[in-house]
Short mmCIF file of C-alpha atoms and ligand atoms in Angstrom, two decimals:
data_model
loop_
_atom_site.label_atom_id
_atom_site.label_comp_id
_atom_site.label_asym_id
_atom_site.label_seq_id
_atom_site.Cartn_x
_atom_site.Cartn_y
_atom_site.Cartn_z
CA UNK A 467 326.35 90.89 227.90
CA UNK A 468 325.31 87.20 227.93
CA UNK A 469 324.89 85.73 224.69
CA UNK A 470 322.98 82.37 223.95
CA UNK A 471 322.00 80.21 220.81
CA UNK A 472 318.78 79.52 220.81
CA UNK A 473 317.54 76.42 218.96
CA UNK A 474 314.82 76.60 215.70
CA UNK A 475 312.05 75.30 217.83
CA UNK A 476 312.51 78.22 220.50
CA UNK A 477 312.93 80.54 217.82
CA UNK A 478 309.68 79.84 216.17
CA UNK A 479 308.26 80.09 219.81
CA UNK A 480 309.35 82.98 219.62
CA UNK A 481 308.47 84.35 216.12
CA UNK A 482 304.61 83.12 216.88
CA UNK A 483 303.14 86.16 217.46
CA UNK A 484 305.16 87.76 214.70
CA UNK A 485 306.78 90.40 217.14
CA UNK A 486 310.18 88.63 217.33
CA UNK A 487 311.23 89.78 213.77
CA UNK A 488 314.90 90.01 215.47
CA UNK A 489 314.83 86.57 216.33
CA UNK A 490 314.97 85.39 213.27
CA UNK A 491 316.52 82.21 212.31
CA UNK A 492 319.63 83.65 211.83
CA UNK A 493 320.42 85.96 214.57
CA UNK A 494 318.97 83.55 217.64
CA UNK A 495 320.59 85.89 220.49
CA UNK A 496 319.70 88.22 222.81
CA UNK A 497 321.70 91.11 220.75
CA UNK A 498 319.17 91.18 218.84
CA UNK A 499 316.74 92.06 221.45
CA UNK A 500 318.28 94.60 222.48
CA UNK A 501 318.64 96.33 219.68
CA UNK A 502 314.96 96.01 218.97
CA UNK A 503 314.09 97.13 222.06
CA UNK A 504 316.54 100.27 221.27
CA UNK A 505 314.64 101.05 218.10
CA UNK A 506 311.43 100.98 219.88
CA UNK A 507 312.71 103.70 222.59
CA UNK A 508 314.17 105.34 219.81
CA UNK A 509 311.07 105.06 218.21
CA UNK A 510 309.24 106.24 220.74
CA UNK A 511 310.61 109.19 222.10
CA UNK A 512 311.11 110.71 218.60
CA UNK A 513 307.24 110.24 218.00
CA UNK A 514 307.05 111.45 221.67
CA UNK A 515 307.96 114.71 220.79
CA UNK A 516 305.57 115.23 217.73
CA UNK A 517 302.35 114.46 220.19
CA UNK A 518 300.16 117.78 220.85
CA UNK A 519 297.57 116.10 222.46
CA UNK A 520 296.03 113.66 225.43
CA UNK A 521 294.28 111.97 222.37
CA UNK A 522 297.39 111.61 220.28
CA UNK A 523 299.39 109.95 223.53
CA UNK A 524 297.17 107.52 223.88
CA UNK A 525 297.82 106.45 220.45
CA UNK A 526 301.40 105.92 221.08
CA UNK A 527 300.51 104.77 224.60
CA UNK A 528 298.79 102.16 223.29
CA UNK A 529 301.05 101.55 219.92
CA UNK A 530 304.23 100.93 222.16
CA UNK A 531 302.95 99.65 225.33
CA UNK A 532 299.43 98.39 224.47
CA UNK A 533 298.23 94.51 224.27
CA UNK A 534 299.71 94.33 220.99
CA UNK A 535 302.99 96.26 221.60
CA UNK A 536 306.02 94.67 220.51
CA UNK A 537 307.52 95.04 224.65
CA UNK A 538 304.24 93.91 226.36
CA UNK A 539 304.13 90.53 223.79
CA UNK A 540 307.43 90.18 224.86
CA UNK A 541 306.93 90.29 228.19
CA UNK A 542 303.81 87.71 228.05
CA UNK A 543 305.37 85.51 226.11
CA UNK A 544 308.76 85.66 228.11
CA UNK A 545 308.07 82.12 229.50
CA UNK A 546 308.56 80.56 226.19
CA UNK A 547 312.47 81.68 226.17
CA UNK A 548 314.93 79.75 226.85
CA UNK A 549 315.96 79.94 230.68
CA UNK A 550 319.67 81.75 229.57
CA UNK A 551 317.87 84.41 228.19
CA UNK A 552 314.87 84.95 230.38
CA UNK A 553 316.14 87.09 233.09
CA UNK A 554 317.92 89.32 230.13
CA UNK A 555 314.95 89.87 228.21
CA UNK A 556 312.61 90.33 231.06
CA UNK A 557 314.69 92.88 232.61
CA UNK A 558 315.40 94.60 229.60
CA UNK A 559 312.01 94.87 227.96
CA UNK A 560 310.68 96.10 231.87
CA UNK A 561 313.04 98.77 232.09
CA UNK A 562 312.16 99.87 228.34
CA UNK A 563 308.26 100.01 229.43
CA UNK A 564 308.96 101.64 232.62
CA UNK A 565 310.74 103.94 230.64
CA UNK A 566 308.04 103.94 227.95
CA UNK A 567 305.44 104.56 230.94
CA UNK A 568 307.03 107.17 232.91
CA UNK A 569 307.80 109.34 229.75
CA UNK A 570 303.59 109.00 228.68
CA UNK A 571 303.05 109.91 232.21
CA UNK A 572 305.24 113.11 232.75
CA UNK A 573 303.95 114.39 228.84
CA UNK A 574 300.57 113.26 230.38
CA UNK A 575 300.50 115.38 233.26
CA UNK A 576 301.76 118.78 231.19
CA UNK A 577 298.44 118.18 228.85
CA UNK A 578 296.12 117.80 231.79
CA UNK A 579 297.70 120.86 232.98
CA UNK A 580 297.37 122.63 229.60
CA UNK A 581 294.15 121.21 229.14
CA UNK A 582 292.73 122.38 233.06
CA UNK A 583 294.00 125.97 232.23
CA UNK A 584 292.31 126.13 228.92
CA UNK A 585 288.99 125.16 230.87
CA UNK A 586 289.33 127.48 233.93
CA UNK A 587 289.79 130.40 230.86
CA UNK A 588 286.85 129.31 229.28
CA UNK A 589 284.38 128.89 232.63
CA UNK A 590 286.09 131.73 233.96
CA UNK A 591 283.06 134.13 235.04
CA UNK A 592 282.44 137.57 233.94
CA UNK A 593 281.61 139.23 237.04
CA UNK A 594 280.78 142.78 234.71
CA UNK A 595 277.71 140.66 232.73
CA UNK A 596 274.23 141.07 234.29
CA UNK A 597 272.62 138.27 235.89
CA UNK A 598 269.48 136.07 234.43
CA UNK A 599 267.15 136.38 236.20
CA UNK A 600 264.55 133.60 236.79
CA UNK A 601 260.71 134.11 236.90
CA UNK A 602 259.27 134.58 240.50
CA UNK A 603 256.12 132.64 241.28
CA UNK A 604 252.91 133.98 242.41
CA UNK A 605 249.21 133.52 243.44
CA UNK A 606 246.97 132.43 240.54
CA UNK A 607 244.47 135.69 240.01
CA UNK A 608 242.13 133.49 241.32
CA UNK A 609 243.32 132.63 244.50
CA UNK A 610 244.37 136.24 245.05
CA UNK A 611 240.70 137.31 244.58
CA UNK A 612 239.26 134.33 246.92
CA UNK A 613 241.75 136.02 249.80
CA UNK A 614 240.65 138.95 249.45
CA UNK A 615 237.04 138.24 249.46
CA UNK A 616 237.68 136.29 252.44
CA UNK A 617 239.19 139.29 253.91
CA UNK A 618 236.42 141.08 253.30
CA UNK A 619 234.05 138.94 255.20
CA UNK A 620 236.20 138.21 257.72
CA UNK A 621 236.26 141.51 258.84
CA UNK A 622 232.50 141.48 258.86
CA UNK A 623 232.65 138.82 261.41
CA UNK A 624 232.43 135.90 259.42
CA UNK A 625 234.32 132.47 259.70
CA UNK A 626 235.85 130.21 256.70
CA UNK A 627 234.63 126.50 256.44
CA UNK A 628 234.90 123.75 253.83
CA UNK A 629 232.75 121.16 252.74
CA UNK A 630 233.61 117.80 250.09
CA UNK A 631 233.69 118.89 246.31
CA UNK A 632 232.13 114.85 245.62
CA UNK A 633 229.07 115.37 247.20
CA UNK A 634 225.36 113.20 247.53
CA UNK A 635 222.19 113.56 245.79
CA UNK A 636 221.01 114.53 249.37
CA UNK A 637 223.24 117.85 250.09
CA UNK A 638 223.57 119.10 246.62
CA UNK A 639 219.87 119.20 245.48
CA UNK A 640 217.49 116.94 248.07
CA UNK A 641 218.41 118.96 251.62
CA UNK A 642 218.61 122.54 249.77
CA UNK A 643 214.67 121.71 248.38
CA UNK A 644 215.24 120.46 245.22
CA UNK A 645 213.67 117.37 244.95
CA UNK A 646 214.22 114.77 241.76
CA UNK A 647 211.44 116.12 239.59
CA UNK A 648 212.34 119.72 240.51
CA UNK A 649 212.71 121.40 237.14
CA UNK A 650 215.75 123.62 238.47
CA UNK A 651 217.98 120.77 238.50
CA UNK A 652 218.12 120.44 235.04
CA UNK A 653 219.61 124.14 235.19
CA UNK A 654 223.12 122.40 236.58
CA UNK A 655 224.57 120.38 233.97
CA UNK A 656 225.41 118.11 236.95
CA UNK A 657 228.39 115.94 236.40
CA UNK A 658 227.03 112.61 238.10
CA UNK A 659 229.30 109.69 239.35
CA UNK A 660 226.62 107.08 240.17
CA UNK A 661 222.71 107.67 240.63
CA UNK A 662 222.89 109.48 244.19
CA UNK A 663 226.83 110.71 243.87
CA UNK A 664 228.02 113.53 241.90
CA UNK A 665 230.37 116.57 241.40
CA UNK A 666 229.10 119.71 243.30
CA UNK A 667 227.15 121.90 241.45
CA UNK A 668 227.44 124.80 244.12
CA UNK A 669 229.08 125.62 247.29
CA UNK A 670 225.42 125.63 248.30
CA UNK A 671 225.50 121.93 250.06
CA UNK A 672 228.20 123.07 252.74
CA UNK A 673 225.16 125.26 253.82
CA UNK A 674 222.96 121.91 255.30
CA UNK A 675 226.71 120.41 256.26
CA UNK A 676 227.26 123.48 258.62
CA UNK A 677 223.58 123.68 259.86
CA UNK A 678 223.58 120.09 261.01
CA UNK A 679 226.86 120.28 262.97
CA UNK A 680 226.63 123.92 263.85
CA UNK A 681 223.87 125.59 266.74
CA UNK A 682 222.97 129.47 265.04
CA UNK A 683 224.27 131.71 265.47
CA UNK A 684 226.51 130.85 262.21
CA UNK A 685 228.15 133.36 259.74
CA UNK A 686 230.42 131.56 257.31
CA UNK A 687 231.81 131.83 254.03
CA UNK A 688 232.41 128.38 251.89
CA UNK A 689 235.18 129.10 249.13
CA UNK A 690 235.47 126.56 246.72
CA UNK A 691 235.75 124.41 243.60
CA UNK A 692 232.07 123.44 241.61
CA UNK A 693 231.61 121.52 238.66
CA UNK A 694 229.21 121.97 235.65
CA UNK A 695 228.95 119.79 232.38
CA UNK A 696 229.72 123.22 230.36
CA UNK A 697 231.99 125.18 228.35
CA UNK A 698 231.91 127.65 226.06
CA UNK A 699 233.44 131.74 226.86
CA UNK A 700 231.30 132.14 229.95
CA UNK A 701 230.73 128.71 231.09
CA UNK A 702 233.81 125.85 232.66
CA UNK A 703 233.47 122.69 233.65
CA UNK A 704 235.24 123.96 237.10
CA UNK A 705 234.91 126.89 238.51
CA UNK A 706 234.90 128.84 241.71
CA UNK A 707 232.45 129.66 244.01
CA UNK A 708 232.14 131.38 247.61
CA UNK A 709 229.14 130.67 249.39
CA UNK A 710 228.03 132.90 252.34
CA UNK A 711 225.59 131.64 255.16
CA UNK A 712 224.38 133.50 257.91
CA UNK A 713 221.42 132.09 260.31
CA UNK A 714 220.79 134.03 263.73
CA UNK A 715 217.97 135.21 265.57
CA UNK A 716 215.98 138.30 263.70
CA UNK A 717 218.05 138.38 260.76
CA UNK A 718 216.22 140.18 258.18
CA UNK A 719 216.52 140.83 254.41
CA UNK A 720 217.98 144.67 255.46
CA UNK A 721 220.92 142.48 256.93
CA UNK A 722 221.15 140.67 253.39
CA UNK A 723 221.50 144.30 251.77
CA UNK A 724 224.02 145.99 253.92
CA UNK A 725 226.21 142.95 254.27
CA UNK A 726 226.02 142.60 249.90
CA UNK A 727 226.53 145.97 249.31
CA UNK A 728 228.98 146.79 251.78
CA UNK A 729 231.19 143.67 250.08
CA UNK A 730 230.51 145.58 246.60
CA UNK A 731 231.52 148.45 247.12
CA UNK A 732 234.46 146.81 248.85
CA UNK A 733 235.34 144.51 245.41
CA UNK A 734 234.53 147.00 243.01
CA UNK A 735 235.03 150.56 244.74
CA UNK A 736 232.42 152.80 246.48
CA UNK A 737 231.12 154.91 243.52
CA UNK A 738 229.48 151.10 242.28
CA UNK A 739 225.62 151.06 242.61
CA UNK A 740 224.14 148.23 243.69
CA UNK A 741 220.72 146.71 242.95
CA UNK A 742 218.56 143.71 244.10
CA UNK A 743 216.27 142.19 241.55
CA UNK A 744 213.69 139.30 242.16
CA UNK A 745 214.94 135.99 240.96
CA UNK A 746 213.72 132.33 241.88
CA UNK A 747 216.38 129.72 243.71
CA UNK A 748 215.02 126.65 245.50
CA UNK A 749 216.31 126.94 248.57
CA UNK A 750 216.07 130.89 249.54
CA UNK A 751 212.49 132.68 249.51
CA UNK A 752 212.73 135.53 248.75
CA UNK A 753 215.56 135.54 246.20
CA UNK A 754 217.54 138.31 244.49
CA UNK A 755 220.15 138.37 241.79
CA UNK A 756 222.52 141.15 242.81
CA UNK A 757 223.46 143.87 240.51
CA UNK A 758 226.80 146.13 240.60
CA UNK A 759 226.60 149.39 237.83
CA UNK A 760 228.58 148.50 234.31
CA UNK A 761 231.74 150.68 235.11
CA UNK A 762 232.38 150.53 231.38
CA UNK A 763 229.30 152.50 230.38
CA UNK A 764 228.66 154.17 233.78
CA UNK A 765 225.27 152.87 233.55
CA UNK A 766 223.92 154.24 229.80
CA UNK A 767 224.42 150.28 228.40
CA UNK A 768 226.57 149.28 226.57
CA UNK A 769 228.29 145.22 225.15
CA UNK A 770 229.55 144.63 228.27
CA UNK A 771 226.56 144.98 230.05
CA UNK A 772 224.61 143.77 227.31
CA UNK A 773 222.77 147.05 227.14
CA UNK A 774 221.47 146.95 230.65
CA UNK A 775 223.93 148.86 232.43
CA UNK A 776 223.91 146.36 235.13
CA UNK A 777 226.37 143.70 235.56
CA UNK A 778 225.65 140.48 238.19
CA UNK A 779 227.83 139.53 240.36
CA UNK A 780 225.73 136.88 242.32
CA UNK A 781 222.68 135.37 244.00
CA UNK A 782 220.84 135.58 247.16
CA UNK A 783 218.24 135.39 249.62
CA UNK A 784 216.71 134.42 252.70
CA UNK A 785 217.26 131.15 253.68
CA UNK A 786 214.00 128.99 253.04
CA UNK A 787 212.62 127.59 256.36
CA UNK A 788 212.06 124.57 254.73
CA UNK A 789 216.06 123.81 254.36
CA UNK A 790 215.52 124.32 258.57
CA UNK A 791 213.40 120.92 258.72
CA UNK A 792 216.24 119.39 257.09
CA UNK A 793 218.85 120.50 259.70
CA UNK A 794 216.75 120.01 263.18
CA UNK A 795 216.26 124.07 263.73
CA UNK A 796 213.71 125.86 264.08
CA UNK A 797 211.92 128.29 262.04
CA UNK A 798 210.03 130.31 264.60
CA UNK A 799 213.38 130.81 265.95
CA UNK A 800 215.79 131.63 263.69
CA UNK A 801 216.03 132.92 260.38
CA UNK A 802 219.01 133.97 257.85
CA UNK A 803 220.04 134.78 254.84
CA UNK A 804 222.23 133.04 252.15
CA UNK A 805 224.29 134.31 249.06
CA UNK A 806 226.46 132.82 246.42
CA UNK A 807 229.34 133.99 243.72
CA UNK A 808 231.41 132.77 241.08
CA UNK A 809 234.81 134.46 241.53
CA UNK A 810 236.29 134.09 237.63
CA UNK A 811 232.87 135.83 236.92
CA UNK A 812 233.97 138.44 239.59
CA UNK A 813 237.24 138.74 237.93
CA UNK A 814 236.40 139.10 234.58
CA UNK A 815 234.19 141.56 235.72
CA UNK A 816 236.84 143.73 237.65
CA UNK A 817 239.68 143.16 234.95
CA UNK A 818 237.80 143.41 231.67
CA UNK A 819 238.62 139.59 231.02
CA UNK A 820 236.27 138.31 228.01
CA UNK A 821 236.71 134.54 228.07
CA UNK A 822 236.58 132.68 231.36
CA UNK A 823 238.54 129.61 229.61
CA UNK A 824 241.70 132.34 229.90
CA UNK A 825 241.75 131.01 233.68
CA UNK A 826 242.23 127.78 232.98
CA UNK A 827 244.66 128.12 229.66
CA UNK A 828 247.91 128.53 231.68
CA UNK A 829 249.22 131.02 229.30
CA UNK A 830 251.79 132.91 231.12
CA UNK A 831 251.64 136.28 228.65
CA UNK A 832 247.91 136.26 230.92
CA UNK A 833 248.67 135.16 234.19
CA UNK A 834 251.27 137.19 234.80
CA UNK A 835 249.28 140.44 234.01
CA UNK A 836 248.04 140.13 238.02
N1 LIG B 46 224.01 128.16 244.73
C1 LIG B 46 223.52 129.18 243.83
C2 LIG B 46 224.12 128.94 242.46
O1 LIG B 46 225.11 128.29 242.36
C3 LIG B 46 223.84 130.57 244.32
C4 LIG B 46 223.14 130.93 245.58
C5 LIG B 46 223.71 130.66 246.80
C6 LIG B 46 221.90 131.55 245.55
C7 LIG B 46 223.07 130.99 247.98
C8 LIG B 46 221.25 131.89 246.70
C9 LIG B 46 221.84 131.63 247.90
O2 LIG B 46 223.62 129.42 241.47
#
């Protein structure tokens, strides 16, 4: 072993970080290195053995070869040695942090182990426990109810077309003879968005859009969204309508009846009666509110059907031949008949449902009774 004096200047060099208690002023040599170095391994692998866990070896990671470790000051500082003892120390101290390092790795690698096992017990799966199962989606009642409508009429013949739910002035109310001083317009609670623009108050509109792109004959059914400044257990400000439309040659008010009831006792089952009785819209003369039998009472009356025994399920008529000077065709021509429903009231109607706002609520305990 090489010895060498060092002088008092080195040795306070040395001492500066307060790490070189060995080099004190009395033993300047490289002995005393060693043997500090020694105490640290000694140190080290005693403690070594105590650790139980990843967290605990890091503390002694960092305690004996962290920043502030006695070894890894050494090592920075190694410049400031004299040159006789340089090479000693350097190799010494690396060889006592390899050491240092290798040990912290090997003990390292048995917690990961440990520590993987542990998890793969934990996650392990339970292949005997039943699964969860998620919620499967479906159609809203409503939309199940406007496909099968459509079914209905479809197999009647009709076709399925669409018209714009912000309409004009014009198609809602003007076209479909209902002037600005008409007194029925104050019956829709229209939701306007400037003098002549406004939210749909009816499917009804789409009629005069088909006519004026459309030669008869026509027979069409207009699903869709209408809006009306309402709300209370019967009334939303959105709900859905299907309008119906038929314009040919001859077409008469029997064709109005068959087609209505056939679709009624279609919705609501063949035992249903079915009634026509006068009512006033602008734009079909005659008109008829259509009737189906209160399947809660049978007919005797009861809170349902307010006492009547009757329960409507929409409106109707034959097309005004007015609405045809509007479109271009012409009444001594052609003739047809109109009709128009809500489909939450047809729901509530065929369910028992009491409060159309139950549609709109999102409360899953009711949609996913259908
Ligand atoms: N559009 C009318 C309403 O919303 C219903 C209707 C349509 C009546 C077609 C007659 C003919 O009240």
């Amino acid at each position: 072993m090489q010895r060498s004096e060092i002088s008092k200047q080195e040795a306070k060099i040395l001492f500066r970080d307060n790490t070189y208690k060995i080099m004190s002023k009395k033993e300047k040599n490289i002995d005393q290195l060693e043997k500090k170095i020694k105490t640290e391994l000694d140190n080290f692998t005693r403690e070594l053995e105590t650790v139980k866990n990843l967290i605990e070896l890091d503390k002694i990671r960092t305690k004996y070869i962290g920043k502030k470790s006695f070894l890894i000051k050494t090592l920075k500082n190694i410049g400031d040695l004299p040159d006789d003892i340089k090479p000693i120390a350097g190799k010494k101290s690396n060889t006592a942090r390899n050491k240092i390092e290798s040990d912290i790795l090997k003990k390292e690698k048995i917690f990961k182990n440990i520590e993987y096992k542990n998890k793969l017990r934990k996650e392990s799966i339970d292949l005997s426990l039943p699964g969860r199962s998620t919620g499967t989606g479906r159609k809203n009642i409503i939309s199940q109810v406007v496909e099968e409508i459509e079914e209905i009429f479809i197999g009647m013949g009709f076709e399925i077309a669409e018209g714009p739910e912000v309409e004009t002035d014009y198609y809602n109310f003007e076209a479909l003879n209902t002037p600005r001083d008409h007194p029925a317009r104050s019956l829709h609670d229209t939701f306007f968005i400037s003098e002549n623009i406004l939210l749909r108050t009816h499917t009804s509109p789409v009629q005069i859009r088909y006519m004026e792109s459309h030669k008869p004959p026509l027979l069409i059914i207009v699903p869709g969204k209408v809006y009306r400044r309402d709300y209370d257990v019967s009334h939303t400000p959105m709900f859905t309508q299907i309008e119906g439309l038929v314009i040919d040659k001859g077409i008469n008010f029997g064709n109005l009846k068959w087609t209505l009831e056939t679709f009624a006792h279609e919705i609501f089952g063949k035992d249903r009666k079915v009634r026509f009785r006068p009512h006033y819209f602008p734009f079909t003369e005659p008109s008829a509110e259509v009737d189906v039998s209160c399947n809660i009472c049978g007919g005797k009356g009861c809170r349902v059907c307010s006492g009547s025994g009757w329960l409507e399920i929409l409106g109707a008529g034959m097309v005004d031949p007015n609405l045809y000077s509007f479109v271009g065709y012409n009444p001594e021509e052609v003739s047809g008949f109109a009709f128009g429903m809500g489909i939450e009231r047809i729901c509530m109607l065929r369910y028992g449902i009491d409060d159309l706002r139950l549609f709109f609520e999102n409360d899953l305990r009711f949609i996913n009774q259908f």
